[in-house]
Short mmCIF file of C-alpha atoms and ligand atoms in Angstrom, two decimals:
data_model
loop_
_atom_site.label_atom_id
_atom_site.label_comp_id
_atom_site.label_asym_id
_atom_site.label_seq_id
_atom_site.Cartn_x
_atom_site.Cartn_y
_atom_site.Cartn_z
CA MET C 1 0.03 -0.02 0.11
CA GLU C 2 1.22 3.40 -0.93
CA LEU C 3 0.17 4.88 2.66
CA PHE C 4 0.53 8.43 2.24
CA GLU C 5 -1.25 8.28 -1.15
CA THR C 6 -3.86 5.98 0.40
CA LEU C 7 -4.36 8.64 3.52
CA ARG C 8 -4.67 11.49 1.06
CA GLU C 9 -7.34 9.72 -1.01
CA MET C 10 -9.35 8.67 2.07
CA GLY C 11 -8.82 12.24 3.63
CA HIS C 12 -7.09 10.92 7.05
CA GLU C 13 -5.24 13.43 9.28
CA GLN C 14 -3.11 10.70 11.27
CA VAL C 15 -2.39 7.15 11.66
CA VAL C 16 -0.51 6.13 14.72
CA PHE C 17 1.04 2.74 15.37
CA PHE C 18 1.83 1.56 19.01
CA GLN C 19 3.86 -1.40 20.00
CA CYS C 20 4.79 -2.49 23.34
CA GLU C 21 7.04 -5.76 23.72
CA ASP C 22 6.37 -6.31 27.22
CA THR C 23 2.44 -6.53 26.71
CA GLY C 24 2.25 -7.67 23.14
CA LEU C 25 0.59 -4.78 22.14
CA ARG C 26 0.37 -4.13 18.62
CA ALA C 27 -2.23 -1.59 17.92
CA ILE C 28 -3.34 1.36 15.14
CA VAL C 29 -5.28 4.25 15.84
CA ALA C 30 -6.54 6.15 12.78
CA ILE C 31 -7.86 9.77 13.05
CA HIS C 32 -9.72 10.62 10.12
CA ASN C 33 -11.17 14.22 10.50
CA THR C 34 -11.40 16.20 13.49
CA THR C 35 -13.04 19.29 12.37
CA LEU C 36 -15.77 18.91 14.40
CA GLY C 37 -14.20 17.67 17.53
CA PRO C 38 -11.90 14.90 18.88
CA ALA C 39 -12.11 11.87 16.81
CA LEU C 40 -14.18 9.10 18.73
CA GLY C 41 -14.67 5.76 17.65
CA GLY C 42 -14.43 2.21 19.18
CA LEU C 43 -11.40 -0.01 19.79
CA ARG C 44 -11.88 -3.49 17.63
CA MET C 45 -9.68 -6.55 18.64
CA TRP C 46 -9.38 -8.99 15.85
CA PRO C 47 -7.02 -11.50 14.58
CA TYR C 48 -6.12 -9.78 11.79
CA GLN C 49 -4.17 -12.13 9.29
CA ASN C 50 -1.74 -9.26 8.69
CA GLU C 51 -1.00 -5.79 9.41
CA GLU C 52 -2.09 -4.58 5.91
CA GLU C 53 -5.61 -5.94 6.82
CA ALA C 54 -5.47 -4.39 10.01
CA LEU C 55 -4.74 -1.09 8.50
CA ARG C 56 -7.17 -1.10 5.89
CA ASP C 57 -9.83 -1.97 8.57
CA VAL C 58 -8.97 0.95 10.51
CA LEU C 59 -8.89 3.31 7.69
CA ARG C 60 -12.09 2.24 6.49
CA LEU C 61 -13.86 2.30 9.86
CA SER C 62 -12.39 5.62 11.11
CA ARG C 63 -13.80 7.31 8.06
CA GLY C 64 -17.10 5.89 8.64
CA MET C 65 -17.26 7.56 12.09
CA THR C 66 -16.41 10.95 10.83
CA TYR C 67 -19.62 10.78 8.43
CA LYS C 68 -21.71 9.13 11.59
CA ALA C 69 -20.89 11.95 14.04
CA ALA C 70 -21.31 14.62 11.61
CA VAL C 71 -24.73 13.76 10.56
CA SER C 72 -25.48 12.85 14.15
CA GLY C 73 -25.09 16.32 15.02
CA LEU C 74 -22.33 15.68 17.49
CA ASN C 75 -19.04 18.03 18.00
CA LEU C 76 -16.88 14.96 17.33
CA GLY C 77 -14.63 13.69 14.60
CA GLY C 78 -14.19 10.18 13.05
CA GLY C 79 -11.53 7.95 14.36
CA LYS C 80 -11.00 4.20 15.20
CA ALA C 81 -8.42 1.92 16.92
CA VAL C 82 -7.66 -1.95 15.96
CA LEU C 83 -5.67 -4.07 18.46
CA ILE C 84 -4.24 -6.99 16.70
CA GLY C 85 -4.84 -10.25 18.84
CA ASN C 86 -7.37 -12.94 19.50
CA PRO C 87 -10.06 -11.19 21.90
CA GLU C 88 -10.38 -15.15 23.31
CA THR C 89 -7.09 -15.85 24.24
CA ASP C 90 -5.02 -12.56 24.11
CA LYS C 91 -6.39 -10.30 26.54
CA SER C 92 -4.81 -9.11 29.68
CA GLU C 93 -5.00 -6.02 31.99
CA PRO C 94 -1.54 -4.85 31.26
CA LEU C 95 -2.41 -4.98 27.26
CA PHE C 96 -5.17 -2.61 27.67
CA ARG C 97 -3.33 -0.23 30.05
CA SER C 98 -0.49 0.05 27.89
CA LEU C 99 -2.87 0.99 25.13
CA GLY C 100 -4.80 3.35 27.40
CA ARG C 101 -1.18 5.11 28.13
CA PHE C 102 -0.58 5.59 24.22
CA ILE C 103 -4.03 6.74 23.66
CA GLY C 104 -3.49 9.07 26.54
CA SER C 105 -0.25 10.45 24.74
CA LEU C 106 -2.56 11.42 21.76
CA GLY C 107 -3.53 14.62 23.71
CA GLY C 108 -7.35 14.35 23.56
CA ARG C 109 -7.32 14.12 19.56
CA TYR C 110 -8.80 10.26 19.97
CA ILE C 111 -11.29 8.90 22.41
CA THR C 112 -11.66 5.22 22.63
CA ALA C 113 -14.90 2.85 23.36
CA GLU C 114 -15.86 -0.69 22.93
CA ASP C 115 -16.50 -2.42 19.63
CA VAL C 116 -16.21 -5.80 18.23
CA GLY C 117 -13.96 -7.85 20.63
CA THR C 118 -13.72 -5.59 23.13
CA THR C 119 -15.92 -5.28 26.57
CA VAL C 120 -16.64 -2.92 29.28
CA GLU C 121 -13.87 -4.54 31.33
CA ASP C 122 -11.41 -3.82 28.77
CA MET C 123 -12.61 0.05 28.53
CA ASP C 124 -12.05 0.07 32.50
CA TYR C 125 -8.59 -1.00 32.29
CA ILE C 126 -7.87 1.86 29.49
CA TYR C 127 -9.76 4.15 31.95
CA GLN C 128 -7.25 3.42 34.77
CA GLU C 129 -4.40 5.10 32.28
CA THR C 130 -6.49 7.68 30.70
CA ASP C 131 -10.00 9.42 30.66
CA ARG C 132 -10.28 9.44 26.84
CA VAL C 133 -12.30 6.36 26.96
CA VAL C 134 -16.24 6.26 26.95
CA GLY C 135 -18.65 3.00 27.32
CA VAL C 136 -17.00 2.44 30.81
CA HIS C 137 -18.74 0.86 33.62
CA ARG C 138 -21.50 2.74 35.52
CA VAL C 139 -19.36 3.25 38.63
CA HIS C 140 -16.82 5.62 36.67
CA GLY C 141 -19.87 7.45 35.04
CA GLY C 142 -20.42 5.30 32.32
CA SER C 143 -23.40 4.51 30.22
CA GLY C 144 -23.67 0.89 30.14
CA ASP C 145 -25.12 -1.16 27.40
CA PRO C 146 -25.79 0.86 24.30
CA SER C 147 -28.24 -1.22 22.44
CA PRO C 148 -31.30 -0.11 24.09
CA PHE C 149 -30.19 3.52 22.77
CA THR C 150 -29.52 2.33 19.36
CA ALA C 151 -32.91 0.43 19.03
CA TYR C 152 -34.66 3.77 20.28
CA GLY C 153 -33.02 5.80 17.66
CA THR C 154 -33.92 3.29 15.05
CA LEU C 155 -37.37 3.53 16.17
CA GLN C 156 -37.46 7.12 15.74
CA GLY C 157 -35.59 6.83 12.35
CA ILE C 158 -38.54 4.25 11.33
CA LYS C 159 -41.06 6.68 12.34
CA ALA C 160 -39.44 9.30 10.18
CA CYS C 161 -39.71 6.97 7.22
CA LEU C 162 -43.42 6.27 7.96
CA ASN C 163 -44.14 9.92 8.29
CA ARG C 164 -42.63 10.00 4.77
CA LYS C 165 -44.12 7.30 3.27
CA PHE C 166 -47.62 7.19 4.58
CA ASP C 167 -48.11 10.86 6.36
CA ASP C 168 -48.48 8.97 9.45
CA ASP C 169 -45.82 8.25 11.93
CA ASP C 170 -47.57 5.74 14.07
CA PRO C 171 -45.75 2.30 14.09
CA GLY C 172 -48.75 0.62 15.76
CA LYS C 173 -50.35 0.90 12.41
CA ARG C 174 -47.73 -0.97 10.51
CA SER C 175 -46.24 -4.37 10.21
CA PHE C 176 -42.28 -4.85 10.54
CA SER C 177 -39.87 -7.76 9.62
CA ILE C 178 -37.03 -7.68 11.88
CA GLN C 179 -33.99 -9.70 10.75
CA GLY C 180 -31.89 -10.58 13.91
CA CYS C 181 -33.19 -10.60 17.57
CA GLY C 182 -29.76 -9.87 19.37
CA HIS C 183 -29.23 -6.77 21.54
CA VAL C 184 -30.67 -4.27 19.23
CA GLY C 185 -33.17 -6.33 17.45
CA TYR C 186 -34.77 -7.19 20.97
CA TYR C 187 -35.41 -3.93 22.04
CA LEU C 188 -36.63 -2.91 18.79
CA THR C 189 -39.15 -5.39 18.82
CA LYS C 190 -39.89 -4.53 22.19
CA TYR C 191 -40.88 -0.79 21.33
CA LEU C 192 -42.61 -1.88 18.24
CA ARG C 193 -44.79 -4.29 20.09
CA GLU C 194 -45.54 -1.64 22.80
CA ALA C 195 -46.72 0.57 20.31
CA GLY C 196 -49.03 -2.10 18.84
CA ALA C 197 -47.13 -2.81 15.69
CA LYS C 198 -47.54 -6.66 14.02
CA VAL C 199 -43.68 -7.79 14.25
CA PHE C 200 -41.96 -10.94 12.35
CA VAL C 201 -38.57 -11.89 13.39
CA CYS C 202 -35.96 -14.40 12.64
CA ASP C 203 -32.49 -14.99 14.15
CA ILE C 204 -29.94 -17.60 13.48
CA ASN C 205 -29.87 -18.55 17.00
CA ASP C 206 -33.35 -19.94 17.85
CA SER C 207 -33.24 -19.30 21.77
CA ARG C 208 -33.48 -15.51 20.73
CA THR C 209 -36.30 -16.06 18.21
CA GLU C 210 -38.27 -17.79 21.03
CA ARG C 211 -37.34 -15.06 23.53
CA ALA C 212 -38.96 -12.36 21.09
CA VAL C 213 -42.04 -14.52 20.51
CA ASP C 214 -42.52 -15.71 24.29
CA GLU C 215 -41.88 -12.51 25.86
CA LEU C 216 -43.00 -9.83 23.36
CA GLY C 217 -45.58 -11.62 21.23
CA ALA C 218 -43.37 -11.43 17.80
CA GLU C 219 -44.21 -14.01 15.20
CA ALA C 220 -41.35 -16.03 14.27
CA VAL C 221 -40.54 -16.71 10.54
CA PRO C 222 -37.78 -18.85 8.94
CA MET C 223 -34.47 -17.13 8.44
CA GLU C 224 -34.39 -17.60 4.72
CA GLN C 225 -37.80 -16.23 4.23
CA ILE C 226 -37.22 -12.99 6.29
CA TYR C 227 -36.89 -11.17 2.76
CA ASP C 228 -40.24 -12.38 1.57
CA VAL C 229 -42.52 -11.11 4.34
CA ASP C 230 -45.12 -8.98 3.24
CA ALA C 231 -44.74 -6.19 5.80
CA ASP C 232 -44.43 -2.50 5.51
CA VAL C 233 -40.96 -2.21 6.80
CA PHE C 234 -37.91 -4.50 6.71
CA ALA C 235 -35.08 -3.72 9.63
CA PRO C 236 -31.99 -5.33 9.20
CA CYS C 237 -30.57 -6.04 12.79
CA ALA C 238 -28.00 -8.62 12.13
CA LEU C 239 -25.68 -8.65 9.37
CA GLY C 240 -24.23 -6.17 6.73
CA GLY C 241 -24.40 -6.41 3.10
CA VAL C 242 -28.13 -7.99 3.20
CA ILE C 243 -29.25 -5.46 0.31
CA ASN C 244 -27.81 -7.27 -2.49
CA GLU C 245 -28.57 -8.82 -5.78
CA ASP C 246 -30.24 -11.76 -4.32
CA THR C 247 -32.52 -9.86 -1.89
CA VAL C 248 -33.73 -6.89 -3.41
CA PRO C 249 -36.09 -8.25 -6.03
CA ARG C 250 -37.83 -10.41 -3.30
CA LEU C 251 -38.35 -7.34 -0.86
CA LYS C 252 -42.22 -6.50 -0.53
CA CYS C 253 -41.74 -3.85 2.06
CA GLN C 254 -41.88 -0.08 1.29
CA ILE C 255 -39.23 0.82 3.91
CA VAL C 256 -35.85 -0.43 4.80
CA ALA C 257 -34.88 0.94 8.09
CA GLY C 258 -32.73 -1.22 10.62
CA SER C 259 -29.55 -0.75 12.81
CA ALA C 260 -27.22 -3.23 11.11
CA ASN C 261 -23.94 -1.33 9.71
CA ASN C 262 -23.22 -1.64 6.11
CA GLN C 263 -26.66 -2.85 5.04
CA LEU C 264 -25.99 -2.21 1.37
CA GLU C 265 -23.79 -4.72 -0.19
CA SER C 266 -22.52 -1.48 -2.28
CA GLU C 267 -24.04 1.64 -2.78
CA GLU C 268 -25.73 1.05 -5.92
CA TRP C 269 -28.16 -1.18 -4.03
CA GLY C 270 -29.31 1.86 -2.22
CA THR C 271 -30.16 3.58 -5.87
CA VAL C 272 -32.00 0.35 -6.72
CA LEU C 273 -33.99 0.40 -4.03
CA GLU C 274 -35.00 3.83 -4.43
CA GLU C 275 -35.80 3.00 -8.20
CA ARG C 276 -38.05 0.27 -6.83
CA GLY C 277 -39.89 3.03 -4.63
CA ILE C 278 -38.72 1.44 -1.39
CA LEU C 279 -37.34 4.42 1.04
CA TYR C 280 -34.20 3.53 2.65
CA ALA C 281 -32.91 5.14 5.85
CA PRO C 282 -29.00 5.24 5.73
CA ASP C 283 -27.83 3.13 8.19
CA TYR C 284 -25.08 5.04 9.78
CA ALA C 285 -27.48 7.88 10.44
CA ILE C 286 -30.49 5.63 11.73
CA ASN C 287 -28.14 3.48 14.28
CA ALA C 288 -26.29 6.40 15.65
CA GLY C 289 -28.11 6.15 18.94
CA GLY C 290 -25.25 4.33 20.56
CA LEU C 291 -22.79 6.66 19.67
CA MET C 292 -24.94 9.55 20.90
CA ASN C 293 -25.33 8.13 24.22
CA VAL C 294 -21.74 7.03 24.77
CA ALA C 295 -21.13 10.90 23.94
CA ILE C 296 -22.97 12.05 26.64
CA GLU C 297 -20.43 10.61 28.97
CA LEU C 298 -17.80 13.33 27.75
CA GLN C 299 -20.25 15.85 29.91
CA GLY C 300 -21.34 13.80 32.62
CA TYR C 301 -23.79 11.18 31.87
CA ASP C 302 -27.58 11.92 32.14
CA ARG C 303 -29.73 9.20 30.96
CA ASP C 304 -32.63 11.50 30.46
CA ARG C 305 -30.37 13.84 28.19
CA ALA C 306 -29.06 10.65 26.05
CA TYR C 307 -32.64 9.88 25.13
CA ARG C 308 -33.36 13.34 24.30
CA THR C 309 -30.39 13.14 21.99
CA VAL C 310 -30.97 10.31 20.39
CA SER C 311 -34.75 11.49 19.41
CA THR C 312 -33.30 13.81 17.30
CA ILE C 313 -32.76 10.80 14.85
CA TYR C 314 -36.16 11.24 13.75
CA ASN C 315 -35.51 14.99 12.39
CA ILE C 316 -32.01 13.94 11.12
CA ILE C 317 -33.67 10.94 8.79
CA GLY C 318 -36.31 13.58 7.68
CA ASN C 319 -33.43 16.20 6.91
CA ILE C 320 -31.60 13.57 4.83
CA PHE C 321 -34.94 12.94 2.88
CA SER C 322 -35.07 16.64 2.36
CA ILE C 323 -31.62 16.98 1.04
CA ALA C 324 -32.51 13.77 -1.18
CA ASP C 325 -35.45 16.06 -2.54
CA ARG C 326 -33.49 19.11 -2.93
CA ASP C 327 -30.61 17.38 -5.00
CA GLY C 328 -32.52 14.80 -6.58
CA ILE C 329 -30.59 12.05 -5.06
CA PRO C 330 -30.83 8.82 -3.31
CA SER C 331 -30.97 8.82 0.41
CA TRP C 332 -27.69 7.23 0.98
CA GLN C 333 -26.11 9.88 -0.85
CA ALA C 334 -27.95 12.41 0.95
CA ALA C 335 -26.63 11.37 4.20
CA ASP C 336 -23.18 11.58 2.98
CA ARG C 337 -23.96 15.11 1.50
CA LEU C 338 -25.36 16.25 5.20
CA ALA C 339 -22.24 15.04 6.79
CA LEU C 340 -19.69 16.69 4.29
CA GLU C 341 -21.91 20.16 4.35
CA ARG C 342 -22.03 20.34 8.11
CA ILE C 343 -18.19 19.53 8.40
CA GLU C 344 -17.45 22.24 5.74
CA ALA C 345 -20.11 24.77 7.32
CA ILE C 346 -18.51 24.18 10.97
CA GLY C 347 -14.96 24.13 9.44
CA ASN C 348 -15.71 27.82 8.11
CA VAL C 349 -17.10 28.96 11.40
CA ARG C 350 -13.81 28.05 13.25
CA ARG C 351 -11.85 29.66 10.80
CA PHE C 352 -11.18 32.73 13.08
CA TYR C 353 -9.58 32.49 16.44
CA SER C 354 -12.39 32.88 19.52
CA LEU C 355 -11.88 31.74 23.28
CA ARG C 356 -14.51 29.17 24.25
CA PHE C 357 -16.81 30.03 26.85
CA LYS C 358 -15.97 27.27 28.99
CA ASP C 359 -12.30 28.29 28.53
CA ARG C 360 -12.98 32.11 29.80
CA LEU C 361 -14.96 30.74 32.76
CA SER C 362 -12.18 28.52 34.10
CA GLY C 363 -9.04 30.22 33.06
CA ARG C 364 -7.49 27.07 31.90
CA ARG C 365 -7.83 24.41 29.29
CA PRO C 366 -11.09 22.37 29.70
CA HIS C 367 -10.89 18.69 30.91
CA THR C 368 -12.28 17.33 27.95
CA THR C 369 -12.82 19.37 24.83
CA ALA C 370 -15.80 17.45 23.29
CA THR C 371 -19.39 19.28 23.49
CA ILE C 372 -22.42 17.71 22.00
CA GLY C 373 -24.06 20.08 19.52
P1 LIG W 1 -25.96 -8.92 18.31
O1 LIG W 1 -24.70 -9.87 17.95
O2 LIG W 1 -26.40 -8.88 19.75
O3 LIG W 1 -27.11 -9.47 17.38
C1 LIG W 1 -27.17 -9.66 16.24
C2 LIG W 1 -28.21 -11.04 15.85
O4 LIG W 1 -28.28 -11.24 14.86
C3 LIG W 1 -27.89 -12.12 16.96
O5 LIG W 1 -28.91 -12.48 17.76
C4 LIG W 1 -27.38 -13.17 15.85
O6 LIG W 1 -27.72 -14.63 16.29
C5 LIG W 1 -28.33 -12.63 14.62
N1 LIG W 1 -28.06 -13.12 13.29
C6 LIG W 1 -26.75 -13.38 12.88
N2 LIG W 1 -26.88 -13.82 11.62
C7 LIG W 1 -28.11 -13.90 11.25
C8 LIG W 1 -28.93 -14.13 9.86
N3 LIG W 1 -28.26 -14.61 9.01
N4 LIG W 1 -30.31 -13.92 10.05
C9 LIG W 1 -30.64 -13.80 11.25
N5 LIG W 1 -30.11 -13.43 12.30
C10 LIG W 1 -28.68 -13.67 12.39
O7 LIG W 1 -25.48 -7.63 17.67
P2 LIG W 1 -26.32 -6.01 18.07
O8 LIG W 1 -25.41 -5.38 18.93
O9 LIG W 1 -27.82 -6.48 18.38
O10 LIG W 1 -26.09 -5.39 16.78
C11 LIG W 1 -26.85 -5.67 15.58
C12 LIG W 1 -26.44 -5.08 14.49
O11 LIG W 1 -26.61 -3.69 14.64
C13 LIG W 1 -24.95 -5.14 14.03
O12 LIG W 1 -25.03 -5.01 12.56
C14 LIG W 1 -24.41 -3.86 14.73
O13 LIG W 1 -23.01 -3.86 13.93
C15 LIG W 1 -25.44 -2.79 14.58
N6 LIG W 1 -25.17 -1.84 15.65
C16 LIG W 1 -25.43 -2.05 16.86
C17 LIG W 1 -25.31 -1.05 17.78
C18 LIG W 1 -25.40 -1.47 19.19
O14 LIG W 1 -25.60 -0.48 20.10
N7 LIG W 1 -25.37 -2.69 19.58
C19 LIG W 1 -24.87 0.19 17.47
C20 LIG W 1 -24.64 0.68 15.91
C21 LIG W 1 -25.03 -0.49 15.17
#
């Protein structure tokens, strides 16, 4: 890989490699864009085959976080960290504490969080060395499991879609097919059932499907038939890449809106959905509730405030559809445009020097620099 050329093409500001012989640490932090604020993004631990694979992953994921934070109205930039290793066998307290010290050395430019392969316990080790970490345990002012917030945000996005499609945002009058009843899918099913909706569910893990059926009154559908269900909304809440050549012709829904990351196998499938008259809620905007929730930790966690912030997803999804109308583009593209427009606009505002209110009050540098917009 021509590293500088790749960074230029993808727009990254900084990539840092950390190694520690004593702890076996091999980690990469990628900071994509900090125009809006410090880069926040999870720490992924994965047994990457080689360093290039790890590097590609962290570059791709960190760029995605820039867009996600920007559309979410957060004063945060995009970043991500990857830790090369097997999360089942290679974890230790010194490993995460050494990474914590290195993250601290970045001077607040990057804030880490949980991701695939890492847990609240790992974040707690990092927290012993730096406060540039969110998603820590509640005793440290953390916010706990983000899934209910992600599900709540997804519900708000679904309501915005219903409003656009049916001029009525009441989910209780509609039917839903939900793929995956894990952390987010379970709570989404719960919220929808509480609203009185008809909900079909499937999961590769039978016990999870049974729980949604027994506890929430959902109706089970065989896994392979989830794309054929005649429901108003299809909500992917399991895997990425599920909107593709095989599935799009089968969909009978009018809306695709779920929590899964990277739902479109490639962007063209977002355009095809549009052509078929199916409304698509861009994944990184509708599933931003978890990010919004952990971001509140930076100011002192407040659960009510977290829910209020997450409910803005209704308007965010609505704004994306307005941009799509304004520019005659599909919604997936409108989401990118909303993000880029905000980064540019706020970047322009910050061109001239001004002391921030907080700085003037205290007469010293603020402890954390992130604020939520
Ligand atoms: P999870 O692992 O708890 O749940 C996923 C569920 O999908 C599991 O129950 C799994 O058995 C099931 N599944 C896997 N393959 C399947 C298949 N082929 N068909 C049907 N079910 C299948 O994960 P989660 O935390 O609920 O996240 C769900 C999705 O939302 C993921 O794509 C995740 O990246 C995304 N997301 C989650 C959060 C969050 O706060 N948890 C935030 C943003 C995005």
